[in-house]
């Protein structure tokens, strides 16, 4: 058996792409294919299998010819996704996570697919979405699968992804003419373009809020040739979908922002790292790149400027949330497992293939294009002193008008709730599961780096919702997405999910709640990357603010633990080289 010959360069750095393309032919990756690919790339079979086994969208075992993944974010659940999945399983006579005997269909839950404003949603064969699921749609899907109608021939309106821009401001409300911001940057020159971005005080929109001008300057000054610009379009934080809309409606501005970054930094190569769940955006984005090449806005001698050569390739992710972390993303770009790197050195000094690399969020690049055109002072006049400009929010959950809302930084949560038609709200989760859960008394707080920072998700929960179940869904998300590299996160996220399940089953005691607190403390200081560090955020917030939701579930107030938790974590301490008091759990006696 031979693997098909895809168009991607056959080089070890393209391994993830080659595996995706090989899999497209048959739906999974038989061993002989992997062996052929390994031989061709000069790798061992173990290396290729090691990479393939890391990514959830790559399969070393057969899946159904219709492989159906239900988005399992809490907002999908609130819209009935669990019952709809059970209904489809029942109709098609297949158990979740298994392949039907005739090999036709498999059905499973998956992390958020980035369609929180039009859920419940599912993905067929990793590339076709179906939004706004309901009982009628599920019944029809079952018929189409039984009749073996290819997914591409299912009703087109099912796959129509709506943009739902509800409150545009300077980014969403304005479309730049391709090349106009770039021309302004070229007229200024690289150093003054950089100065302008620094004057704007633009901070990265991917979550950490690092100053974009500083990052670009560090990259420009780093020793090394062939600098690289990467657009982080992994958008895996549950509840976030703003980058999806920017890449659909404002792709030119995003690509223009990347080109301006390349000009300021002196980069020659660019990548868009597009999450696998957004496969349907690949062809439209390729078309934008091609159009820009033909217009002299990408490629050799951009806008006639000799020596300014920069082009961009799109790399598709393969279903791994951790690949949004910039060093894991770079590993994935190089054809490896998406394991976060030890830092320093940071990507600006030692990134893709060891070259200075600036990784920025989609929205950051879009903002940079507007800043190049309108100037840094214009941007700095919007928002607050430490959080300049606007921020785009993906709003979903219990509200009448889910979708995208762009506000100047500093806007109060209560304003956003009024605008999106939220009623009787008991909580909002700002910034996705990694972010902050706010209760009613905090709705006067402002969204900005000085108060409540965000990467762009805002999920609304009304009083009918059980905040314990919200936290349990998030706990399972982190346990599912932990890459397993470091023990505190691998073990800790699994222990948290297990304790939450125990409480949900009504078998928990106050001791379990205390252990959850302790796990939070332990993981905060000891994990290798931000995923593990943030994994207990929802837990900590909901225990503190919605404690009755936990206490309702306690079977007894007294409980002797059946095992020694501190001893279980000895491996974690050894892995992180820690044995200080903070790395130990105090035994809890009640
Ligand atoms: C687990 C994890 C997932 C992340 N996912 C994303 C993501 O999907 N998109 C993103 O832009 N940044 C993500 N980040 C942040 C990136 O590591 C990085 O800070 C960001 O891409 C830098 O861009 P910015 O400076 O424009 O914000 C993630 C970080 C962690 C720890
Ligand atoms: S914290 Fe979690 S996701 Fe990050 S490296 Fe450790 S195991 Fe992997």
Coordinates of C-alpha atoms and ligand atoms in Angstrom, one line a residue:
X1 CA 0.0 0.0 0.0
X2 CA 1.4 3.4 -0.9
X3 CA 0.6 6.8 0.6
X4 CA -0.9 9.3 -1.9
X5 CA 1.4 12.0 -3.1
X6 CA 0.3 15.4 -1.7
X7 CA 1.5 18.8 -2.8
X8 CA 3.3 19.7 0.4
X9 CA 7.1 19.7 0.1
X10 CA 8.3 16.3 1.3
X11 CA 10.5 17.4 4.1
X12 CA 10.5 16.3 7.8
X13 CA 9.5 19.8 8.8
X14 CA 6.2 19.3 6.9
X15 CA 5.5 16.1 8.7
X16 CA 2.2 17.2 10.4
X17 CA 0.9 18.5 7.0
X18 CA 2.0 15.3 5.2
X19 CA 0.3 13.2 7.8
X20 CA -2.9 15.2 7.4
X21 CA -2.8 14.8 3.6
X22 CA -2.0 11.1 3.7
X23 CA -4.9 10.6 6.1
X24 CA -7.3 12.5 3.8
X25 CA -7.2 9.6 1.4
X26 CA -8.5 6.9 3.7
X27 CA -9.5 8.6 7.0
X28 CA -6.7 7.0 9.0
X29 CA -3.0 6.2 8.9
X30 CA -2.2 2.6 8.4
X31 CA 1.3 1.6 9.6
X32 CA 2.6 0.7 6.1
X33 CA 1.9 4.3 5.0
X34 CA 3.7 5.6 8.0
X35 CA 6.7 3.4 7.3
X36 CA 6.8 4.6 3.6
X37 CA 6.6 8.2 4.7
X38 CA 9.3 7.6 7.4
X39 CA 11.6 6.1 4.8
X40 CA 11.0 8.9 2.4
X41 CA 11.7 11.6 5.0
X42 CA 14.7 9.8 6.5
X43 CA 12.9 9.4 9.8
X44 CA 12.3 6.3 11.9
X45 CA 8.8 4.8 12.0
X46 CA 8.8 5.5 15.8
X47 CA 9.4 9.2 15.1
X48 CA 6.6 9.4 12.6
X49 CA 4.2 7.4 14.9
X50 CA 5.3 9.5 17.8
X51 CA 4.2 12.7 16.0
X52 CA 1.0 11.1 14.6
X53 CA -0.1 9.8 18.0
X54 CA 0.1 13.3 19.5
X55 CA -2.6 15.0 17.4
X56 CA -6.3 14.1 18.0
X57 CA -7.2 14.6 14.3
X58 CA -4.7 12.0 13.2
X59 CA -5.7 8.4 13.6
X60 CA -3.5 5.3 14.0
X61 CA -6.6 3.1 14.1
X62 CA -9.6 3.2 11.7
X63 CA -12.4 5.6 12.3
X64 CA -15.8 5.6 10.6
X65 CA -16.1 6.7 7.0
X66 CA -18.3 9.4 8.6
X67 CA -16.3 10.5 11.6
X68 CA -18.5 12.8 13.5
X69 CA -17.2 15.0 16.4
X70 CA -19.7 16.9 18.6
X71 CA -18.4 20.2 20.0
X72 CA -18.4 19.6 23.7
X73 CA -18.0 23.1 25.1
X74 CA -20.3 24.1 28.0
X75 CA -22.3 26.4 25.7
X76 CA -22.9 23.5 23.3
X77 CA -24.1 21.5 26.3
X78 CA -26.4 24.3 27.4
X79 CA -28.0 24.1 24.0
X80 CA -28.6 20.3 24.3
X81 CA -25.5 18.8 22.6
X82 CA -25.3 15.8 24.9
X83 CA -28.9 14.7 24.2
X84 CA -28.4 15.3 20.4
X85 CA -25.3 13.2 20.4
X86 CA -27.0 10.4 22.2
X87 CA -29.9 10.6 19.8
X88 CA -27.6 10.3 16.7
X89 CA -25.8 7.4 18.4
X90 CA -29.1 5.7 19.0
X91 CA -30.3 6.2 15.5
X92 CA -27.1 5.0 13.9
X93 CA -26.7 2.2 16.4
X94 CA -23.1 3.2 17.5
X95 CA -21.6 3.9 20.9
X96 CA -19.8 7.1 21.5
X97 CA -16.0 6.6 20.8
X98 CA -16.5 3.4 18.9
X99 CA -16.7 2.5 15.2
X100 CA -19.8 0.8 14.0
X101 CA -19.3 -2.8 12.9
X102 CA -19.6 -2.0 9.2
X103 CA -17.0 0.8 9.5
X104 CA -19.4 3.4 8.3
X105 CA -19.6 5.8 11.2
X106 CA -18.0 6.8 14.5
X107 CA -19.2 9.5 16.8
X108 CA -17.3 11.2 19.7
X109 CA -17.2 14.5 21.6
X110 CA -14.5 17.0 20.9
X111 CA -13.2 20.2 22.4
X112 CA -14.9 23.5 21.4
X113 CA -15.0 23.9 17.6
X114 CA -15.1 27.7 17.6
X115 CA -18.8 28.0 16.8
X116 CA -20.1 28.9 20.2
X117 CA -22.4 31.6 18.7
X118 CA -24.2 29.1 16.5
X119 CA -24.1 25.8 18.4
X120 CA -24.7 23.1 19.0
X121 CA -22.2 22.2 16.3
X122 CA -20.4 19.2 14.9
X123 CA -17.5 18.4 12.5
X124 CA -17.7 15.7 9.9
X125 CA -14.4 14.1 8.9
X126 CA -12.5 17.1 10.4
X127 CA -13.4 19.5 7.7
X128 CA -17.2 20.0 7.3
X129 CA -19.1 21.8 10.0
X130 CA -22.8 21.5 10.8
X131 CA -24.1 24.3 13.0
X132 CA -27.4 25.0 14.9
X133 CA -28.1 21.3 15.4
X134 CA -31.6 20.3 16.5
X135 CA -33.6 17.1 16.6
X136 CA -34.7 17.5 12.9
X137 CA -31.2 18.0 11.7
X138 CA -30.0 15.0 13.7
X139 CA -32.7 12.8 12.2
X140 CA -31.8 13.9 8.7
X141 CA -28.0 13.4 9.3
X142 CA -28.8 9.8 10.4
X143 CA -30.7 9.2 7.1
X144 CA -27.9 10.8 5.0
X145 CA -25.3 8.6 6.7
X146 CA -27.3 5.4 6.1
X147 CA -27.9 6.4 2.5
X148 CA -24.1 7.0 2.2
X149 CA -24.6 10.5 0.8
X150 CA -21.2 12.2 0.9
X151 CA -21.0 15.0 3.5
X152 CA -20.1 17.5 0.8
X153 CA -23.6 16.9 -0.7
X154 CA -25.5 17.6 2.6
X155 CA -27.7 20.7 2.6
X156 CA -25.3 23.7 2.1
X157 CA -27.1 25.9 4.6
X158 CA -26.1 23.4 7.4
X159 CA -22.5 24.4 6.9
X160 CA -23.0 28.1 6.5
X161 CA -21.0 29.7 9.2
X162 CA -22.4 33.1 10.1
X163 CA -20.2 36.0 11.2
X164 CA -22.7 37.6 13.6
X165 CA -20.8 40.9 14.0
X166 CA -23.1 42.7 16.5
X167 CA -21.0 45.6 17.7
X168 CA -18.3 46.8 15.3
X169 CA -15.8 49.4 16.2
X170 CA -12.5 50.5 14.6
X171 CA -11.4 47.0 13.5
X172 CA -14.7 45.2 12.6
X173 CA -16.4 48.3 11.3
X174 CA -13.7 49.3 8.8
X175 CA -12.2 47.5 5.8
X176 CA -8.9 48.7 4.6
X177 CA -8.0 48.8 0.9
X178 CA -5.4 46.0 0.3
X179 CA -2.0 47.6 0.3
X180 CA -2.9 51.0 1.8
X181 CA -1.5 50.3 5.3
X182 CA 1.5 48.6 3.8
X183 CA 2.2 51.5 1.6
X184 CA 2.1 53.8 4.7
X185 CA 4.6 51.5 6.4
X186 CA 6.9 51.4 3.5
X187 CA 6.8 55.2 3.2
X188 CA 7.9 55.4 6.9
X189 CA 10.6 52.8 6.7
X190 CA 11.2 49.9 9.2
X191 CA 12.4 51.8 12.2
X192 CA 9.6 54.4 12.1
X193 CA 7.0 51.8 11.6
X194 CA 8.3 50.0 14.7
X195 CA 8.3 53.4 16.5
X196 CA 4.6 53.9 15.5
X197 CA 3.6 50.4 16.9
X198 CA 5.5 51.2 20.1
X199 CA 3.7 54.6 20.3
X200 CA 0.4 52.8 20.0
X201 CA 1.1 50.7 23.2
X202 CA -0.6 47.8 21.4
X203 CA -0.5 44.7 23.5
X204 CA -0.9 41.2 22.2
X205 CA -4.5 39.9 21.9
X206 CA -3.6 36.2 22.4
X207 CA -3.9 36.4 26.2
X208 CA -0.6 37.4 27.8
X209 CA -0.8 41.0 26.7
X210 CA 2.9 41.4 25.8
X211 CA 3.8 44.7 24.2
X212 CA 3.8 44.1 20.4
X213 CA 6.3 46.8 19.6
X214 CA 8.7 45.4 22.2
X215 CA 8.3 41.9 20.8
X216 CA 9.0 43.1 17.3
X217 CA 12.0 45.1 18.4
X218 CA 13.5 42.2 20.2
X219 CA 13.0 40.0 17.2
X220 CA 14.6 42.7 14.9
X221 CA 17.6 43.0 17.2
X222 CA 18.1 39.3 17.8
X223 CA 21.2 37.8 16.1
X224 CA 20.4 35.4 13.3
X225 CA 19.2 35.5 9.7
X226 CA 16.0 34.7 8.0
X227 CA 13.6 36.0 10.6
X228 CA 10.1 34.6 10.7
X229 CA 6.6 36.0 11.4
X230 CA 3.9 33.6 12.6
X231 CA 0.2 34.3 12.9
X232 CA -1.3 32.3 15.7
X233 CA -4.7 31.3 14.4
X234 CA -5.0 28.3 16.7
X235 CA -7.9 29.8 18.6
X236 CA -8.5 26.8 20.8
X237 CA -9.8 28.6 24.0
X238 CA -13.3 27.3 24.5
X239 CA -15.9 30.0 23.8
X240 CA -13.6 32.0 21.5
X241 CA -14.4 32.6 17.8
X242 CA -13.3 36.1 17.0
X243 CA -10.2 35.0 15.0
X244 CA -12.5 32.8 12.8
X245 CA -14.5 36.0 11.9
X246 CA -11.4 38.1 11.4
X247 CA -10.0 35.5 9.0
X248 CA -13.3 35.3 7.2
X249 CA -14.1 39.0 6.8
X250 CA -10.8 40.8 7.4
X251 CA -8.2 38.3 6.1
X252 CA -6.5 41.1 4.0
X253 CA -5.9 43.2 7.1
X254 CA -4.5 40.3 9.0
X255 CA -2.1 39.3 6.2
X256 CA -1.2 43.0 5.7
X257 CA -0.4 43.2 9.4
X258 CA 1.9 40.2 9.1
X259 CA 3.6 41.8 6.1
X260 CA 4.1 45.1 8.0
X261 CA 5.5 43.1 10.9
X262 CA 7.9 41.4 8.4
X263 CA 8.9 44.8 7.0
X264 CA 9.6 46.2 10.5
X265 CA 11.4 43.1 11.8
X266 CA 13.3 42.2 8.6
X267 CA 11.6 38.8 8.2
X268 CA 11.4 36.9 5.0
X269 CA 9.1 34.0 5.8
X270 CA 5.7 33.8 7.4
X271 CA 3.2 31.2 8.5
X272 CA -0.4 31.2 9.4
X273 CA -1.0 28.4 12.0
X274 CA -4.6 27.7 11.4
X275 CA -6.4 25.4 13.8
X276 CA -7.5 22.1 12.3
X277 CA -11.1 22.8 13.2
X278 CA -11.0 25.8 10.8
X279 CA -10.1 23.6 7.8
X280 CA -13.0 25.1 5.9
X281 CA -11.1 28.5 5.9
X282 CA -8.0 27.1 4.1
X283 CA -9.1 27.6 0.5
X284 CA -10.5 31.1 1.0
X285 CA -7.3 32.1 2.8
X286 CA -5.1 30.6 0.1
X287 CA -7.1 32.6 -2.4
X288 CA -6.4 35.8 -0.4
X289 CA -2.6 35.0 -0.4
X290 CA -2.6 34.3 -4.1
X291 CA -4.5 37.5 -4.9
X292 CA -2.0 39.5 -2.9
X293 CA 0.9 37.8 -4.6
X294 CA -0.6 38.8 -8.0
X295 CA -1.1 42.4 -6.7
X296 CA 2.6 42.6 -5.7
X297 CA 1.7 42.7 -1.9
X298 CA 3.4 39.4 -1.2
X299 CA 6.4 37.6 -2.7
X300 CA 9.6 39.1 -4.1
X301 CA 10.0 42.9 -4.2
X302 CA 6.8 43.8 -2.4
X303 CA 5.2 47.0 -3.8
X304 CA 8.3 47.3 -6.0
X305 CA 10.7 47.6 -3.0
X306 CA 13.7 45.6 -4.0
X307 CA 15.0 43.6 -1.1
X308 CA 11.7 43.3 0.6
X309 CA 10.8 39.7 0.0
X310 CA 8.2 38.0 2.2
X311 CA 5.8 35.2 1.6
X312 CA 3.4 33.3 3.8
X313 CA 2.4 29.6 4.0
X314 CA -0.6 28.2 5.8
X315 CA 0.0 25.3 8.3
X316 CA -3.1 23.4 9.4
X317 CA -3.1 22.2 13.0
X318 CA -4.4 18.8 13.9
X319 CA -6.5 19.1 17.0
X320 CA -4.3 20.1 19.9
X321 CA -5.2 23.0 22.1
X322 CA -1.7 23.2 23.5
X323 CA -0.4 24.1 20.1
X324 CA -1.8 27.6 20.6
X325 CA 1.1 28.1 23.1
X326 CA 3.7 29.8 21.0
X327 CA 6.6 27.4 21.5
X328 CA 4.4 24.3 21.1
X329 CA 3.1 25.9 17.9
X330 CA 6.7 26.3 16.6
X331 CA 7.4 22.7 17.4
X332 CA 4.3 21.7 15.4
X333 CA 5.4 23.9 12.5
X334 CA 8.7 22.1 12.5
X335 CA 6.9 18.7 12.2
X336 CA 7.1 17.6 15.8
X337 CA 4.8 16.8 18.6
X338 CA 3.4 20.0 20.1
X339 CA 5.3 20.0 23.3
X340 CA 6.0 23.5 24.8
X341 CA 9.7 24.4 24.9
X342 CA 11.7 25.4 27.9
X343 CA 12.0 29.1 27.8
X344 CA 14.3 31.1 27.7
X345 CA 15.4 31.3 24.9
X346 CA 12.2 32.9 23.7
X347 CA 11.0 32.5 20.1
X348 CA 12.0 36.1 19.3
X349 CA 15.6 34.9 19.7
X350 CA 15.3 31.2 18.9
X351 CA 12.1 30.2 17.2
X352 CA 11.2 28.4 14.0
X353 CA 14.3 26.3 13.0
X354 CA 16.3 28.4 15.5
X355 CA 15.6 31.6 13.8
X356 CA 14.3 34.8 15.4
X357 CA 10.5 34.5 15.3
X358 CA 7.7 36.8 16.3
X359 CA 4.4 34.9 17.0
X360 CA 1.3 37.1 17.3
X361 CA -2.4 36.7 17.5
X362 CA -4.7 37.2 14.5
X363 CA -6.3 40.3 16.1
X364 CA -2.9 41.8 17.0
X365 CA -1.9 41.7 13.3
X366 CA -5.2 43.2 12.3
X367 CA -4.7 46.1 14.8
X368 CA -1.1 46.6 13.6
X369 CA -2.4 47.2 10.0
X370 CA -4.8 49.9 11.2
X371 CA -2.0 51.4 13.3
X372 CA 0.3 51.5 10.4
X373 CA -2.3 53.5 8.5
X374 CA -3.7 55.8 11.2
X375 CA -0.7 56.1 13.5
X376 CA 0.2 55.0 17.0
X377 CA -1.3 58.1 18.7
X378 CA -4.7 57.4 17.1
X379 CA -4.8 53.9 18.7
X380 CA -3.4 55.1 22.0
X381 CA -6.2 57.6 22.3
X382 CA -8.7 54.7 22.5
X383 CA -9.2 52.6 25.6
X384 CA -7.2 53.0 28.9
X385 CA -3.6 54.1 29.5
X386 CA -2.4 50.5 29.9
X387 CA -4.8 48.9 27.6
X388 CA -5.0 50.9 24.4
X389 CA -7.4 50.4 21.5
X390 CA -10.3 48.1 21.2
X391 CA -10.8 44.5 22.0
X392 CA -13.0 42.0 20.2
X393 CA -15.1 39.7 22.3
X394 CA -16.8 36.4 21.3
X395 CA -20.0 36.4 23.4
X396 CA -22.0 33.2 23.8
X397 CA -24.2 31.4 26.3
X398 CA -27.3 32.7 27.9
X399 CA -28.0 35.8 25.8
X400 CA -30.3 36.8 23.1
X401 CA -27.7 38.1 20.6
X402 CA -24.5 35.9 20.7
X403 CA -21.7 37.0 18.3
X404 CA -18.8 39.4 18.1
X405 CA -18.7 42.7 20.1
X406 CA -15.8 45.1 19.7
X407 CA -15.4 47.6 22.6
X408 CA -12.7 50.1 23.7
X409 CA -10.7 48.5 26.5
X410 CA -12.1 49.6 29.9
X411 CA -15.8 48.8 29.0
X412 CA -17.7 47.4 32.0
X413 CA -19.1 43.8 31.9
X414 CA -22.6 45.1 32.7
X415 CA -22.6 47.2 29.5
X416 CA -21.7 44.1 27.5
X417 CA -24.4 42.0 29.2
X418 CA -27.0 44.7 28.3
X419 CA -25.9 44.9 24.7
X420 CA -26.0 41.1 24.1
X421 CA -29.4 40.7 25.7
X422 CA -28.4 38.7 28.7
X423 CA -31.0 38.4 31.5
X424 CA -31.0 37.1 35.0
X425 CA -27.3 36.5 34.7
X426 CA -25.5 34.8 37.6
X427 CA -22.0 34.6 36.2
X428 CA -19.8 35.3 33.2
X429 CA -16.6 33.5 32.3
X430 CA -14.2 36.0 30.8
X431 CA -11.3 34.8 28.7
X432 CA -12.5 31.2 28.4
X433 CA -11.7 28.4 31.0
X434 CA -8.2 29.8 31.5
X435 CA -9.7 33.2 32.4
X436 CA -11.8 34.5 35.2
X437 CA -15.3 33.7 36.4
X438 CA -17.2 36.8 37.7
X439 CA -20.3 36.8 39.8
X440 CA -23.1 39.4 39.9
X441 CA -21.3 41.7 42.4
X442 CA -18.4 42.0 39.9
X443 CA -20.3 43.0 36.8
X444 CA -19.2 46.6 37.3
X445 CA -15.6 45.6 36.6
X446 CA -13.8 46.7 33.5
X447 CA -12.3 44.5 30.8
X448 CA -8.7 45.7 30.5
X449 CA -5.3 44.6 31.6
X450 CA -5.6 46.8 34.7
X451 CA -8.7 44.9 35.9
X452 CA -10.1 41.8 34.1
X453 CA -7.8 40.8 31.2
X454 CA -9.2 38.6 28.4
X455 CA -8.1 36.8 25.2
X456 CA -11.6 37.4 23.9
X457 CA -14.2 34.9 25.1
X458 CA -17.2 35.9 27.3
X459 CA -19.6 33.1 28.2
X460 CA -22.8 34.1 30.0
X461 CA -24.6 31.9 32.5
X462 CA -28.1 32.7 33.8
X463 CA -29.5 31.6 37.2
X464 CA -30.8 28.3 35.8
X465 CA -27.2 27.1 35.3
X466 CA -25.3 24.9 37.7
X467 CA -21.8 26.5 38.1
X468 CA -20.4 23.3 39.4
X469 CA -21.2 21.7 36.1
X470 CA -19.6 24.6 34.2
X471 CA -16.4 24.0 36.2
X472 CA -16.6 20.3 35.7
X473 CA -16.8 20.7 31.9
X474 CA -13.7 23.0 32.0
X475 CA -11.9 20.5 34.3
X476 CA -12.5 17.7 31.7
X477 CA -11.3 20.1 28.9
X478 CA -8.0 20.6 30.6
X479 CA -7.5 16.9 31.4
X480 CA -8.3 16.1 27.8
X481 CA -5.9 18.7 26.4
X482 CA -3.0 18.3 28.8
X483 CA -0.1 17.3 26.5
X484 CA 1.2 15.0 29.2
X485 CA 4.8 16.3 29.1
X486 CA 5.0 17.3 32.8
X487 CA 3.6 15.3 35.6
X488 CA 2.0 18.1 37.7
X489 CA -0.3 18.9 34.8
X490 CA -0.8 15.4 33.5
X491 CA -1.6 14.0 36.9
X492 CA -3.1 17.1 38.4
X493 CA -5.7 17.8 35.6
X494 CA -6.7 14.1 35.7
X495 CA -7.1 14.2 39.5
X496 CA -9.2 17.3 39.4
X497 CA -11.5 15.9 36.7
X498 CA -11.8 12.7 38.8
X499 CA -12.7 14.6 42.0
X500 CA -15.2 16.6 40.1
X501 CA -16.8 13.5 38.8
X502 CA -16.9 12.0 42.3
X503 CA -18.7 15.1 43.6
X504 CA -21.1 15.0 40.6
X505 CA -21.9 11.4 41.4
X506 CA -22.8 12.5 45.0
X507 CA -19.9 10.5 46.5
X508 CA -17.8 13.5 47.6
X509 CA -17.0 15.0 51.0
X510 CA -15.7 18.3 52.2
X511 CA -12.3 16.7 52.0
X512 CA -12.6 16.4 48.2
X513 CA -13.3 20.2 48.0
X514 CA -10.2 20.9 50.1
X515 CA -8.1 18.6 47.9
X516 CA -9.3 20.5 44.9
X517 CA -8.0 23.7 46.5
X518 CA -4.7 22.1 47.2
X519 CA -4.3 20.8 43.7
X520 CA -4.9 24.3 42.5
X521 CA -2.1 25.6 44.7
X522 CA 0.3 22.9 43.6
X523 CA -0.3 23.1 39.9
X524 CA 0.0 26.9 39.9
X525 CA 3.7 26.8 40.7
X526 CA 4.9 23.6 39.2
X527 CA 3.7 23.2 35.6
X528 CA 5.8 23.6 32.5
X529 CA 3.5 25.8 30.5
X530 CA 0.5 28.1 30.9
X531 CA -2.1 25.3 30.3
X532 CA -1.4 23.6 33.5
X533 CA -1.0 26.9 35.4
X534 CA -4.5 28.0 34.3
X535 CA -6.2 24.6 34.6
X536 CA -7.6 25.2 38.1
X537 CA -8.7 28.8 37.5
X538 CA -12.4 27.9 36.9
X539 CA -12.3 25.6 39.9
X540 CA -10.8 28.2 42.2
X541 CA -13.3 30.9 41.1
X542 CA -16.4 28.7 41.3
X543 CA -15.5 27.2 44.7
X544 CA -14.9 30.7 46.0
X545 CA -18.0 32.4 44.4
X546 CA -20.5 29.5 44.1
X547 CA -19.6 27.3 47.0
X548 CA -23.2 26.1 47.6
X549 CA -23.1 24.5 44.1
X550 CA -20.3 22.3 45.5
X551 CA -21.8 21.8 49.0
X552 CA -25.1 20.6 47.6
X553 CA -23.2 17.6 46.4
X554 CA -21.4 16.6 49.5
X555 CA -22.4 13.2 50.9
X556 CA -20.7 13.7 54.2
X557 CA -18.6 16.2 55.9
X558 CA -16.1 13.7 57.1
X559 CA -14.0 11.5 54.9
X560 CA -10.7 9.7 55.2
X561 CA -8.8 9.8 51.9
X562 CA -8.3 6.3 50.5
X563 CA -4.8 7.1 49.3
X564 CA -1.9 9.4 50.1
X565 CA -2.2 12.3 47.6
X566 CA 1.2 13.8 48.7
X567 CA 2.9 10.5 47.9
X568 CA 1.2 10.3 44.5
X569 CA 2.8 13.6 43.6
X570 CA 6.3 12.6 44.5
X571 CA 6.9 11.9 40.8
X572 CA 5.8 15.4 40.0
X573 CA 8.2 16.9 42.5
X574 CA 11.1 14.8 41.1
X575 CA 10.2 15.9 37.5
X576 CA 10.3 19.6 38.5
X577 CA 13.3 19.3 40.8
X578 CA 11.2 20.7 43.8
X579 CA 11.0 19.5 47.3
X580 CA 10.2 22.7 49.1
X581 CA 7.2 23.0 51.5
X582 CA 5.0 24.5 48.8
X583 CA 5.4 21.5 46.7
X584 CA 3.9 19.3 49.4
X585 CA 0.3 18.9 50.4
X586 CA -0.6 19.3 54.0
X587 CA -2.6 16.3 55.2
X588 CA -6.2 17.4 55.7
X589 CA -7.9 16.1 58.8
X590 CA -11.5 16.9 59.5
Ligands
LIG1 C1 -2.2 26.6 26.4 C2 -2.1 27.9 25.7 C3 -2.9 28.1 24.5 C4 -2.8 29.3 23.8 N1 -3.6 29.5 22.7 C5 -3.5 30.6 22.0 C6 -4.2 30.8 20.8 O1 -5.1 29.9 20.4 N2 -4.1 31.9 20.1 C7 -3.2 32.9 20.5 O2 -3.0 33.9 19.8 N3 -2.4 32.8 21.6 C8 -2.5 31.6 22.4 N4 -1.8 31.5 23.5 C9 -0.8 32.5 23.8 C10 0.5 32.4 22.9 O3 1.4 31.5 23.6 C11 1.2 33.7 22.6 O4 1.4 34.4 23.8 C12 0.5 34.6 21.6 O5 0.2 33.9 20.4 C13 1.3 35.8 21.4 O6 0.6 36.7 20.5 P1 0.3 38.1 21.0 O7 1.5 38.7 21.5 O8 -0.2 38.8 19.8 O9 -0.8 38.0 22.0 C14 -1.9 30.3 24.2 C15 -1.1 30.1 25.4 C16 -1.2 28.9 26.1 C17 -0.4 28.7 27.3
LIG2 S1 1.6 22.2 31.7 FE1 0.3 20.6 30.7 S2 0.2 21.2 28.6 FE2 1.9 22.3 29.5 S3 3.7 21.1 29.1 FE3 2.9 20.5 31.1 S4 1.6 18.7 30.6 FE4 1.9 19.8 28.7

